[in-house]
Amino acid sequence: MTREPAGEVLRLLAESDQTLAVAESLTGGLVAAELTAVPGASRSFRGSVTAYATELKHQVLGVDAELLAAHGAVNAQVAEEMAAGVRRALGASWGIATTGVAGPDPQDGQPVGTVFVAVAGPGSRKTARLRLNGSREEIRRESARTVLELLSDELRENLRGQDTEQNGGI
């Protein structure tokens, strides 16, 4: 995985004087590793929580226990609550999250390659479902890349909205 998405995210965060926190499950710290590999990451990156065990998603990130019991950890709403929870827990402007099945076996009734990524920020929440193919490593790396790209898109949109407001709606 190239450092490009991580570098772009950190550049956009720094430009807008905002911060980021990361909640990871299937990616097991890959997103945080990509971010911290970029020089100057500490300006915008607050930290991460790798909540691999399902109960930690509830205990540490505040994901609804009934949601987890009813649907398991591989769920769009779980990803969204993870992103919002890490944002709140680490005091960041933005939170992103990954949850899914990298393999080798299905989990929570979901096949290998089912992944949910989410972004939570000021007035913004986005979740995407991915159906990925490949090895366990390929699924994990593509999940990390995709969540960073989703955040990058949201940050660009957020900055465009601020520019429009500052320019009198032009």
Tab-separated table of C-alpha atoms in Angstrom:
chain	number	residue	atom	x	y	z
A	1	MET	CA	0.000	0.000	0.000
A	2	THR	CA	1.376	3.390	-0.892
A	3	ARG	CA	1.426	6.193	1.623
A	4	GLU	CA	-0.507	8.467	-0.725
A	5	PRO	CA	-3.987	8.219	0.876
A	6	ALA	CA	-2.531	8.668	4.373
A	7	GLY	CA	-0.437	11.632	3.287
A	8	GLU	CA	-3.402	13.271	1.580
A	9	VAL	CA	-5.600	12.794	4.663
A	10	LEU	CA	-2.959	14.292	6.958
A	11	ARG	CA	-2.401	17.225	4.594
A	12	LEU	CA	-6.139	17.990	4.482
A	13	LEU	CA	-6.459	17.672	8.264
A	14	ALA	CA	-3.510	20.010	8.830
A	15	GLU	CA	-4.896	22.563	6.352
A	16	SER	CA	-8.142	22.711	8.275
A	17	ASP	CA	-6.547	22.418	11.742
A	18	GLN	CA	-8.487	19.227	12.514
A	19	THR	CA	-7.569	15.908	14.121
A	20	LEU	CA	-8.196	12.209	13.505
A	21	ALA	CA	-8.728	9.094	15.603
A	22	VAL	CA	-8.925	5.554	14.213
A	23	ALA	CA	-10.891	2.473	15.343
A	24	GLU	CA	-9.744	-0.754	13.720
A	25	SER	CA	-10.865	-4.331	13.837
A	26	LEU	CA	-9.952	-6.480	10.826
A	27	THR	CA	-7.134	-4.120	9.804
A	28	GLY	CA	-5.444	-4.624	13.174
A	29	GLY	CA	-3.530	-1.353	13.216
A	30	LEU	CA	-2.706	-1.022	9.490
A	31	VAL	CA	-4.539	2.298	9.172
A	32	ALA	CA	-2.700	3.775	12.154
A	33	ALA	CA	0.597	2.419	10.813
A	34	GLU	CA	0.012	4.067	7.431
A	35	LEU	CA	-0.781	7.387	9.094
A	36	THR	CA	2.169	7.344	11.472
A	37	ALA	CA	4.562	6.456	8.624
A	38	VAL	CA	3.987	9.973	7.260
A	39	PRO	CA	6.410	12.561	8.699
A	40	GLY	CA	4.554	15.150	10.780
A	41	ALA	CA	1.561	12.883	11.433
A	42	SER	CA	1.503	13.906	15.091
A	43	ARG	CA	0.137	17.310	14.110
A	44	SER	CA	-3.243	15.775	13.251
A	45	PHE	CA	-3.283	12.110	14.317
A	46	ARG	CA	-4.545	11.667	17.898
A	47	GLY	CA	-4.345	7.879	18.178
A	48	SER	CA	-6.116	4.625	17.570
A	49	VAL	CA	-7.980	1.771	19.190
A	50	THR	CA	-7.606	-1.732	17.801
A	51	ALA	CA	-10.791	-3.347	19.107
A	52	TYR	CA	-10.352	-6.816	17.643
A	53	ALA	CA	-12.541	-8.577	20.212
A	54	THR	CA	-16.260	-7.872	19.816
A	55	GLU	CA	-16.791	-6.977	23.486
A	56	LEU	CA	-14.142	-4.233	23.213
A	57	LYS	CA	-16.205	-2.542	20.513
A	58	HIS	CA	-18.839	-2.026	23.202
A	59	GLN	CA	-16.620	-1.512	26.260
A	60	VAL	CA	-14.061	0.853	24.724
A	61	LEU	CA	-15.819	2.408	21.725
A	62	GLY	CA	-19.390	2.489	23.028
A	63	VAL	CA	-20.962	0.399	20.258
A	64	ASP	CA	-24.470	-0.603	21.294
A	65	ALA	CA	-24.322	-4.045	22.983
A	66	GLU	CA	-27.758	-5.041	21.672
A	67	LEU	CA	-26.680	-4.198	18.119
A	68	LEU	CA	-23.593	-6.383	18.514
A	69	ALA	CA	-25.635	-9.230	20.014
A	70	ALA	CA	-28.272	-9.074	17.279
A	71	HIS	CA	-26.078	-8.532	14.215
A	72	GLY	CA	-22.479	-9.243	15.199
A	73	ALA	CA	-19.504	-6.977	14.605
A	74	VAL	CA	-19.579	-7.125	10.794
A	75	ASN	CA	-22.288	-4.538	10.236
A	76	ALA	CA	-22.604	-1.027	8.773
A	77	GLN	CA	-24.084	0.462	11.935
A	78	VAL	CA	-21.316	-1.099	14.031
A	79	ALA	CA	-18.706	0.560	11.796
A	80	GLU	CA	-20.490	3.906	12.126
A	81	GLU	CA	-20.703	3.608	15.921
A	82	MET	CA	-17.014	2.620	16.080
A	83	ALA	CA	-16.037	5.747	14.127
A	84	ALA	CA	-18.209	7.990	16.302
A	85	GLY	CA	-16.995	6.249	19.466
A	86	VAL	CA	-13.279	6.620	18.750
A	87	ARG	CA	-13.827	10.243	17.753
A	88	ARG	CA	-15.474	10.876	21.117
A	89	ALA	CA	-13.056	8.743	23.184
A	90	LEU	CA	-9.907	10.354	21.756
A	91	GLY	CA	-11.275	13.867	21.378
A	92	ALA	CA	-10.751	14.115	17.625
A	93	SER	CA	-12.475	16.150	14.921
A	94	TRP	CA	-12.870	12.995	12.793
A	95	GLY	CA	-13.107	9.278	13.501
A	96	ILE	CA	-12.742	6.431	11.033
A	97	ALA	CA	-13.367	2.720	11.502
A	98	THR	CA	-12.911	-0.664	9.853
A	99	THR	CA	-14.756	-3.899	10.637
A	100	GLY	CA	-15.194	-7.006	8.550
A	101	VAL	CA	-14.059	-10.490	7.633
A	102	ALA	CA	-10.539	-10.942	6.262
A	103	GLY	CA	-10.679	-14.725	6.503
A	104	PRO	CA	-9.955	-17.497	6.419
A	105	ASP	CA	-13.464	-18.283	7.725
A	106	PRO	CA	-16.828	-16.456	7.563
A	107	GLN	CA	-17.863	-14.485	10.660
A	108	ASP	CA	-21.247	-13.375	12.001
A	109	GLY	CA	-22.921	-14.957	8.983
A	110	GLN	CA	-20.863	-12.796	6.617
A	111	PRO	CA	-18.576	-14.239	3.947
A	112	VAL	CA	-14.860	-13.551	3.731
A	113	GLY	CA	-14.282	-10.200	2.024
A	114	THR	CA	-17.288	-8.442	3.591
A	115	VAL	CA	-16.012	-5.192	5.083
A	116	PHE	CA	-17.608	-2.020	6.413
A	117	VAL	CA	-15.684	1.226	6.709
A	118	ALA	CA	-17.012	4.414	8.263
A	119	VAL	CA	-16.213	8.069	8.762
A	120	ALA	CA	-17.671	10.322	11.467
A	121	GLY	CA	-16.927	14.024	11.591
A	122	PRO	CA	-18.449	17.429	12.126
A	123	GLY	CA	-21.923	17.082	10.635
A	124	SER	CA	-20.837	14.084	8.576
A	125	ARG	CA	-21.287	10.323	8.798
A	126	LYS	CA	-20.556	7.959	5.933
A	127	THR	CA	-20.417	4.200	5.753
A	128	ALA	CA	-19.406	1.987	2.850
A	129	ARG	CA	-19.813	-1.749	2.359
A	130	LEU	CA	-17.010	-3.479	0.506
A	131	ARG	CA	-17.016	-6.908	-1.137
A	132	LEU	CA	-13.339	-7.724	-1.526
A	133	ASN	CA	-11.550	-10.660	-3.069
A	134	GLY	CA	-8.039	-11.869	-2.502
A	135	SER	CA	-5.906	-13.085	0.336
A	136	ARG	CA	-6.382	-12.102	3.960
A	137	GLU	CA	-3.545	-9.583	3.586
A	138	GLU	CA	-5.019	-8.103	0.389
A	139	ILE	CA	-8.439	-7.686	2.041
A	140	ARG	CA	-6.895	-5.965	5.057
A	141	ARG	CA	-4.748	-3.617	2.948
A	142	GLU	CA	-7.611	-2.695	0.606
A	143	SER	CA	-9.840	-1.992	3.631
A	144	ALA	CA	-7.218	0.365	5.095
A	145	ARG	CA	-6.738	2.147	1.762
A	146	THR	CA	-10.486	2.510	1.216
A	147	VAL	CA	-11.253	4.011	4.633
A	148	LEU	CA	-8.503	6.588	4.122
A	149	GLU	CA	-9.870	7.461	0.678
A	150	LEU	CA	-13.408	7.768	2.096
A	151	LEU	CA	-12.102	10.190	4.730
A	152	SER	CA	-10.109	12.111	2.122
A	153	ASP	CA	-13.285	12.588	0.052
A	154	GLU	CA	-15.205	13.781	3.119
A	155	LEU	CA	-12.448	16.204	4.107
A	156	ARG	CA	-12.329	17.685	0.592
A	157	GLU	CA	-16.107	18.091	0.600
A	158	ASN	CA	-15.987	19.651	4.065
A	159	LEU	CA	-13.302	22.123	2.957
A	160	ARG	CA	-15.302	23.018	-0.179
A	161	GLY	CA	-18.312	23.734	2.031
A	162	GLN	CA	-16.231	26.009	4.251
A	163	ASP	CA	-14.836	27.846	1.208
A	164	THR	CA	-18.354	28.402	-0.127
A	165	GLU	CA	-19.509	29.768	3.235
A	166	GLN	CA	-16.502	32.086	3.502
A	167	ASN	CA	-17.006	33.364	-0.047
A	168	GLY	CA	-20.630	34.301	0.553
A	169	GLY	CA	-22.112	31.237	-1.080
A	170	ILE	CA	-20.423	31.832	-4.418
